[in-house]
Structures are given as structure tokens and as C-alpha cells.
Short mmCIF file of C-alpha atoms in Angstrom, two decimals:
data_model
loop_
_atom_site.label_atom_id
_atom_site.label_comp_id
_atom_site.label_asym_id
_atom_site.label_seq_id
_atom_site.Cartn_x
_atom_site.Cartn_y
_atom_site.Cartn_z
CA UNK A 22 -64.81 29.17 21.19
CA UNK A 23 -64.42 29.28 25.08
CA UNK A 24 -66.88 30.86 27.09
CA UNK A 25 -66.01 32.68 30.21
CA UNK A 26 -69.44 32.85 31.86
CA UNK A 27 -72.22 30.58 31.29
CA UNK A 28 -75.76 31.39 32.84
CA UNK A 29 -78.27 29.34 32.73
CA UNK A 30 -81.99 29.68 33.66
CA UNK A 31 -81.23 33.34 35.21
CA UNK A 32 -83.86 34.24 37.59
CA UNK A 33 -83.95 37.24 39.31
CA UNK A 34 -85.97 39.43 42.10
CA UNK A 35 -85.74 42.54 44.32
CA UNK A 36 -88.68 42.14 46.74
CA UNK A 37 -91.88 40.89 44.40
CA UNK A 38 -90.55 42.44 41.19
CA UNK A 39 -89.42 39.53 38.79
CA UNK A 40 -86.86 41.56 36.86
CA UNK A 41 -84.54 38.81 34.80
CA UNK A 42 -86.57 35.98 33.27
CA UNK A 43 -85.03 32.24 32.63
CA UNK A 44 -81.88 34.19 30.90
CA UNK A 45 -79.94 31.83 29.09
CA UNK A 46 -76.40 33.24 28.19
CA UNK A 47 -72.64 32.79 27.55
CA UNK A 48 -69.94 35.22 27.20
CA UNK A 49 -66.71 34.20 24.97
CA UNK A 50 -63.78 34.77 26.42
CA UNK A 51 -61.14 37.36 24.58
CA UNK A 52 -64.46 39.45 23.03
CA UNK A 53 -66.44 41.92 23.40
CA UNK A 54 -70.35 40.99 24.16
CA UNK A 55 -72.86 44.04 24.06
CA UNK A 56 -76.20 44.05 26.23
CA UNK A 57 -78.73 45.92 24.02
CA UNK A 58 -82.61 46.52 24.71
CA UNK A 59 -84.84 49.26 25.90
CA UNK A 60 -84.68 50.91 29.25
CA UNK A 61 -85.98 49.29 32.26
CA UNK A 62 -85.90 45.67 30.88
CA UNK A 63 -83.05 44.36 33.10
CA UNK A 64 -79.90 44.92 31.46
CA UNK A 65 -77.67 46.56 34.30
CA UNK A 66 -79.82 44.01 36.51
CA UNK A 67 -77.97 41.57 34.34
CA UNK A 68 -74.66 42.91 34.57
CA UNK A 69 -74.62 43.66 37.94
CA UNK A 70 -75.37 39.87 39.04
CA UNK A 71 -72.06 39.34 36.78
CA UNK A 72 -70.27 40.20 39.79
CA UNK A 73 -72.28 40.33 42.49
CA UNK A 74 -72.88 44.40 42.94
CA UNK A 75 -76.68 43.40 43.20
CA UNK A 76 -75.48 41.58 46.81
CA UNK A 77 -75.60 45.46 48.29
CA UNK A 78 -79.31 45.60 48.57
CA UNK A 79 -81.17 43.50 50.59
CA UNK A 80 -84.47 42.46 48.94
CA UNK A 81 -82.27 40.90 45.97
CA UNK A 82 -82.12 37.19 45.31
CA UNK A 83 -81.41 34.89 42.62
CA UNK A 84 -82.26 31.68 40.83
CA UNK A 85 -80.74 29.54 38.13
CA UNK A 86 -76.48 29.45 37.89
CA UNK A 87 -73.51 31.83 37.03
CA UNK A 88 -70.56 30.04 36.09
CA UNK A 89 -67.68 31.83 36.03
CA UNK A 90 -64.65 29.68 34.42
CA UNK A 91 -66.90 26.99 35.16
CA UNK A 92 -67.59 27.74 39.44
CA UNK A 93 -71.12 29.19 40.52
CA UNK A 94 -70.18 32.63 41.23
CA UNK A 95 -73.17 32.55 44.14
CA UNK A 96 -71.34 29.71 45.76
CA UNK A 97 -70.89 30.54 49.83
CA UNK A 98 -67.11 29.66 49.32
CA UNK A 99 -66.98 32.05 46.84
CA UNK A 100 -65.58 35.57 48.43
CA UNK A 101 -67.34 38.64 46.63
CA UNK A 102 -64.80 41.25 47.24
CA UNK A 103 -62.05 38.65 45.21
CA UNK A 104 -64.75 37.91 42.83
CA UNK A 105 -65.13 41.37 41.87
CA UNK A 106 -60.99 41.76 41.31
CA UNK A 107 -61.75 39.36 39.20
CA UNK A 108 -64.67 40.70 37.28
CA UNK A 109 -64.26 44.12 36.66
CA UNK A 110 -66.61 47.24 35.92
CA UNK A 111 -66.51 50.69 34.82
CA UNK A 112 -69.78 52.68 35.57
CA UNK A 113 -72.22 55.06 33.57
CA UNK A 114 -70.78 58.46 34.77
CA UNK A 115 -67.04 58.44 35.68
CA UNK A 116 -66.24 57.94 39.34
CA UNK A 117 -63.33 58.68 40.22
CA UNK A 118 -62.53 58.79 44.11
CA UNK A 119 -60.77 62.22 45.01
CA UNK A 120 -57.73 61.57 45.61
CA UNK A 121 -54.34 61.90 42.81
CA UNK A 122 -54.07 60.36 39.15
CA UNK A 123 -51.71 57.76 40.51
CA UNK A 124 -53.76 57.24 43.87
CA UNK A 125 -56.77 56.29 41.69
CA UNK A 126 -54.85 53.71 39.87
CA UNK A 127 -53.07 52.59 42.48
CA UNK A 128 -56.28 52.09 45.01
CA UNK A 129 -57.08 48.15 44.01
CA UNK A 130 -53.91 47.20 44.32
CA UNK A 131 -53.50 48.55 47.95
CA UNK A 132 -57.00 47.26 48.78
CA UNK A 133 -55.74 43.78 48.25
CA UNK A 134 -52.46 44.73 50.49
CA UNK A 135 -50.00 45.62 47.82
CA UNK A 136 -47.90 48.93 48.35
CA UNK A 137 -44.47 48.15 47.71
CA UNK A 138 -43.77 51.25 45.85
CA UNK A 139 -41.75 49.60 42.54
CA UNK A 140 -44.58 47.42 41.79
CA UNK A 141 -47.20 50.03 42.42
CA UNK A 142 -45.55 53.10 40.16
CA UNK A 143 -44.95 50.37 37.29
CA UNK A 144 -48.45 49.05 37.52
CA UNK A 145 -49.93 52.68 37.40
CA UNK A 146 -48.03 53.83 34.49
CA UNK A 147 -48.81 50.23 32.43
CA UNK A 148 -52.09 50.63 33.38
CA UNK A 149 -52.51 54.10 32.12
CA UNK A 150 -50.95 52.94 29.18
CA UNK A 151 -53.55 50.33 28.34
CA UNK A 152 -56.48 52.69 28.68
CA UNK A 153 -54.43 55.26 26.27
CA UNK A 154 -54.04 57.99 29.31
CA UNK A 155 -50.60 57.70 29.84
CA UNK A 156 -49.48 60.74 27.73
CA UNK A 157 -51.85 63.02 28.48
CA UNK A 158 -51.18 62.63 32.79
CA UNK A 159 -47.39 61.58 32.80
CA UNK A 160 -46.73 65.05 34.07
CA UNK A 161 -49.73 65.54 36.03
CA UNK A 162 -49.52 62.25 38.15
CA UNK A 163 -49.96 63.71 41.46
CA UNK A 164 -52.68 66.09 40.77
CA UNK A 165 -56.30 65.38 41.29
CA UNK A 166 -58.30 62.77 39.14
CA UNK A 167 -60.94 65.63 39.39
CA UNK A 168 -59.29 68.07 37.29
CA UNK A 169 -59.31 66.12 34.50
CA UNK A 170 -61.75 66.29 31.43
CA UNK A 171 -64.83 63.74 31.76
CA UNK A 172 -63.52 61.19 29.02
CA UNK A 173 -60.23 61.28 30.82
CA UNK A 174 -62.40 60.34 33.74
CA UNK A 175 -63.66 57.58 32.81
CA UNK A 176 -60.40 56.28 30.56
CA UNK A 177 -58.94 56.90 34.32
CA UNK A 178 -61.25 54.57 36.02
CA UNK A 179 -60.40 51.52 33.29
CA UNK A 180 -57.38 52.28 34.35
CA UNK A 181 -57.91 51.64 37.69
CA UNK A 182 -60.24 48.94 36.72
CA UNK A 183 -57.74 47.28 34.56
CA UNK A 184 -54.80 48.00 37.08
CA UNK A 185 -55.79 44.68 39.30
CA UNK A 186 -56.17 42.35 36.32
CA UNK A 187 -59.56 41.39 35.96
CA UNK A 188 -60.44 38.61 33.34
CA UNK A 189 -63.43 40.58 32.57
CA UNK A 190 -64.47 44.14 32.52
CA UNK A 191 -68.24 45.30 32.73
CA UNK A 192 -68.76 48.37 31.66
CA UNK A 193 -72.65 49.83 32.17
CA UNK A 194 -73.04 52.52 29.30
CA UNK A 195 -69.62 54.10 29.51
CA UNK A 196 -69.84 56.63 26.95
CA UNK A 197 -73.29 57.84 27.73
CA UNK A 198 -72.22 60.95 29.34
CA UNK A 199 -69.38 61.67 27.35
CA UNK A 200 -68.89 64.03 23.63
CA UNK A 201 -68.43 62.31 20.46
CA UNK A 202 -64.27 62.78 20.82
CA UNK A 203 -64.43 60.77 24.16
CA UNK A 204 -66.61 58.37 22.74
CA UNK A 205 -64.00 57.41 19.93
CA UNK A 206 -61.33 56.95 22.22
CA UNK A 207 -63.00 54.63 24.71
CA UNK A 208 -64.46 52.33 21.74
CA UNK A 209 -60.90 52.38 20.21
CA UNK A 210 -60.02 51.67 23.53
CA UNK A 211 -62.37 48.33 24.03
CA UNK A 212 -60.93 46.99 20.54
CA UNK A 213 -57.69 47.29 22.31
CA UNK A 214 -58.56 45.78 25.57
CA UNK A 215 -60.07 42.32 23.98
CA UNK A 216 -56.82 41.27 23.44
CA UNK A 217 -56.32 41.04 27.22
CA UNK A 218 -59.77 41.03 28.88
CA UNK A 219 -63.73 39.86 28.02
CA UNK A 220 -65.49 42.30 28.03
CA UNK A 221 -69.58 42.80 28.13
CA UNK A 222 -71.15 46.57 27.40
CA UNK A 223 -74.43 47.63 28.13
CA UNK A 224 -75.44 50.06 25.57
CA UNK A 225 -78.28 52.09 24.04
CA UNK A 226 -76.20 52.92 21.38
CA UNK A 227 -77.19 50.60 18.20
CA UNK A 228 -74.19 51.59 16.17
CA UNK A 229 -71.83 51.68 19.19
CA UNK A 230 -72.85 47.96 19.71
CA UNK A 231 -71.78 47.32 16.06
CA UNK A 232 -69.01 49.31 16.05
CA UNK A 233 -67.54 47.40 19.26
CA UNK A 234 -68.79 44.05 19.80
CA UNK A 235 -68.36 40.48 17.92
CA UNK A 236 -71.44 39.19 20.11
CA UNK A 237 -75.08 40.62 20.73
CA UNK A 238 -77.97 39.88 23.14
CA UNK A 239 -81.29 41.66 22.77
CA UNK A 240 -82.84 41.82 25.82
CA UNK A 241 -86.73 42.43 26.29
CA UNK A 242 -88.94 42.91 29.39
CA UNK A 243 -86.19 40.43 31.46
CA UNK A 244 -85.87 38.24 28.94
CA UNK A 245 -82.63 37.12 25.80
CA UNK A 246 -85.15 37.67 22.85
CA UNK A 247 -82.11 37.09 20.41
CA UNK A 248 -78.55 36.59 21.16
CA UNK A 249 -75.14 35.79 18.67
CA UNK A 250 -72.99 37.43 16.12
CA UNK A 251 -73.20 41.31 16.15
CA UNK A 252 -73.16 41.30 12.42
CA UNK A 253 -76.39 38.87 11.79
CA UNK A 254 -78.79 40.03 14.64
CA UNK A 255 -78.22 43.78 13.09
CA UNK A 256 -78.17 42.46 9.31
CA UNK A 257 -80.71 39.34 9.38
CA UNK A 258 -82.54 39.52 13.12
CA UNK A 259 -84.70 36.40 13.53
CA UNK A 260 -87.35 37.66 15.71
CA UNK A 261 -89.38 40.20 14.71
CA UNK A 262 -88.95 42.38 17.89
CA UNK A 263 -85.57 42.48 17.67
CA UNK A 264 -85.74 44.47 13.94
CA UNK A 265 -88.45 46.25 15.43
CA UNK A 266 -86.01 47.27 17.88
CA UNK A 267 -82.76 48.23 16.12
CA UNK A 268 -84.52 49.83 13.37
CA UNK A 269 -86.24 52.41 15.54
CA UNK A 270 -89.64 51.11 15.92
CA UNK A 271 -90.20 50.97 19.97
CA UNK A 272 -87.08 51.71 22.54
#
């Protein structure tokens, strides 16, 4: 098994509140990973240091090391804005920018200079294609991104996400704010992804997190209580918070 991020004694702060504790953690590559654990106890924290969105506000800083294919992602050489082309994420709510279908898609690409207009309109359509969007827009491509439902929102914004070929995609809750229908279609959507990209989900939902992932960490008041195979930490946890957790108990 290959792992695409390895961190290692995780520390983190904004100001003088100590929010990730000594997190220990690697991510195979090719699978899904989900981030489970009450609110407030540091999971977005955790997946927002994954590529560097934390940098934004100023009281953060950081112990310990993120490797990312085996380079400190923290490294001064290391340029954020290419870091996060590289690492991915798809948000909570969908956020799409205001502008047309094919705009949206096409926006990371033209951030990082590329508009020749071949490579752009086959990029947007294969990238539409991979989050399953393709044939409900095809016709629609130049219309806003607002007009379309909220699931196609945020199956949009992998899109766009996906469109400057990350190695890994973050996604913070994505189905939160979306019906059961949406919901189906972006998990069957991750189980289509893995093939191409890691991916790592924060989620509250305990049989979304089965349903999606191959790999599980339980996080706890900033700290990896229990982390491994999806399958045994829901069917055999070790540590008694953990059950206490995904059977209801506290959370």
C-alpha cells in the first residue's frame, strides 16, 4: 500500500487555542479516507492544513510534518497556490463563482495560464463527464452555474476541482446540504473518482463513511483516537470511545 500523505506528530494552533494534537496519519493513495468525529474537534482544521487553506489567517501555525509524496508540504520552496492544484477540495455548501457552466470548469485551468480554446472545451466536457454532469448541462453550457439545482452545484465544482488534475481531492462534508437523490450521486460519484484521485471526506455521516471509504480515522478533541479499515473500526472498534461514538452515545 502507498501512502500519499504522511503526517506525523501534527500540531496545530490559531492564537492560544491548541486545536490538532500530535496527529499521527497516512492517507493511501487511489482510496478514499473518511475524517469522522464530533463537531468542533478539529477535523476541517485537519483537512484544511492538507493543503494549506489554514495559511489565510494569520494567528495559524503549525508543528510536526506533512509529507506530501514524500516533500514537507510547509517547506518555503514549496509554492501554495501549485500545491493546492495539486491537492484539491470541494467545500460544505456548493460554491460556484457566477459566471457560465463552462467558465466554472474552465477557471483553474486559465488561472494557471491555459486558454487555448481546444484544450479548454475538451477539458470541460471530460471533466463534466467524470463528475457525471455532462448530460444533464451539454445543452446548457453557457448558462449560469447558478441556475442549476444544488447537487448539480456541487457535482459542478468537482468538476472544476477535478478539471486541473489534482492527485487528491478534499472534500469538507459535501453532501451536508444536499437531499437524499444528490447525496447518491456524489457518493456514487467518489467510488468513481478513486480510480483516478485520493480522496479524504470529512463527514458526520456514520453510514456515508461506510458506504464510501476503505479507510477511517476517529478523531476526538484534536486527537486520531482510532484510525484503519472502514469495515473493522465500525464492526470491532478498539477503543471504547470510538463505539461510543458510532453507535450514538455522545456526538
Amino acid at each position: 500500500m502507498e501512502n500519499i500523505f504522511e503526517v506525523k506528530d501534527l500540531n496545530t494552533y490559531f492564537g492560544d487555542s491548541h486545536i490538532l494534537k500530535g496527529v499521527n496519519l497516512s492517507v493511501p493513495k487511489n482510496e478514499v479516507t473518511s475524517v469522522i468525529g464530533p463537531s468542533g474537534t478539529g477535523k476541517s482544521v485537519f483537512l484544511r492544513t492538507l493543503n494549506r487553506m489554514n495559511d489565510v489567517i494569520s494567528t495559524f501555525r503549525k508543528e510536526g510534518d506533512i509529507l506530501l509524496d514524500g516533500q514537507e508540504i510547509y517547506d518555503p520552496k514549496i509554492d501554495a497556490v501549485d500545491l493546492r492544484k495539486r491537492v484539491g477540495m470541494v467545500f460544505q455548501k456548493p460554491n460556484p463563482f457566477p459566471k457560465s457552466i463552462f467558465e466554472n470548469v474552465a477557471y483553474g485551468m486559465r488561472v494557471h495560464g491555459d486558454n487555448n480554446k481546444k484544450r479548454l472545451q475538451e477539458k470541460v466536457e471530460s471533466s463534466l463527464k467524470g463528475a457525471a454532469l455532462w448530460n444533464e448541462v451539454k445543452d446548457k453550457i453557457d448558462e449560469s452555474a447558478m441556475s442549476l439545482s444544488g447537487g448539480q452545484q456541487q457535482r459542478l465544482c468537482i468538476a472544476r476541482t477535478i478539471a486541473v488534475e489534482p492527485e487528491v481531492i478534499l472534500m469538507d462534508e459535501p453532501c451536508s446540504a444536499l437531499d437524499p437523490i444528490s447525496t447518491t450521486k456524489i457518493e456514487d460519484l467518489i467510488h468513481q473518482l478513486k480510480n483516478d484521485f485520493t480522496i479524504v471526506i470529512v463527514t458526520h455521516n456514520m453510514q456515508q463513511a461506510t458506504r464510501v471509504s476503505k479507510y477511517t480515522a476517529f478523531f476526538l478533541e484534536g486527537k486520531v483516537v482510532e484510525k484503519g479499515l472502514t469495515d473493522k473500526i465500525f464492526i470491532e472498534p478498539e477503543d471504547k470511545r470510538t463505539e461510543d461514538y458510532i453507535t450514538g452515545r455522545f456526538g
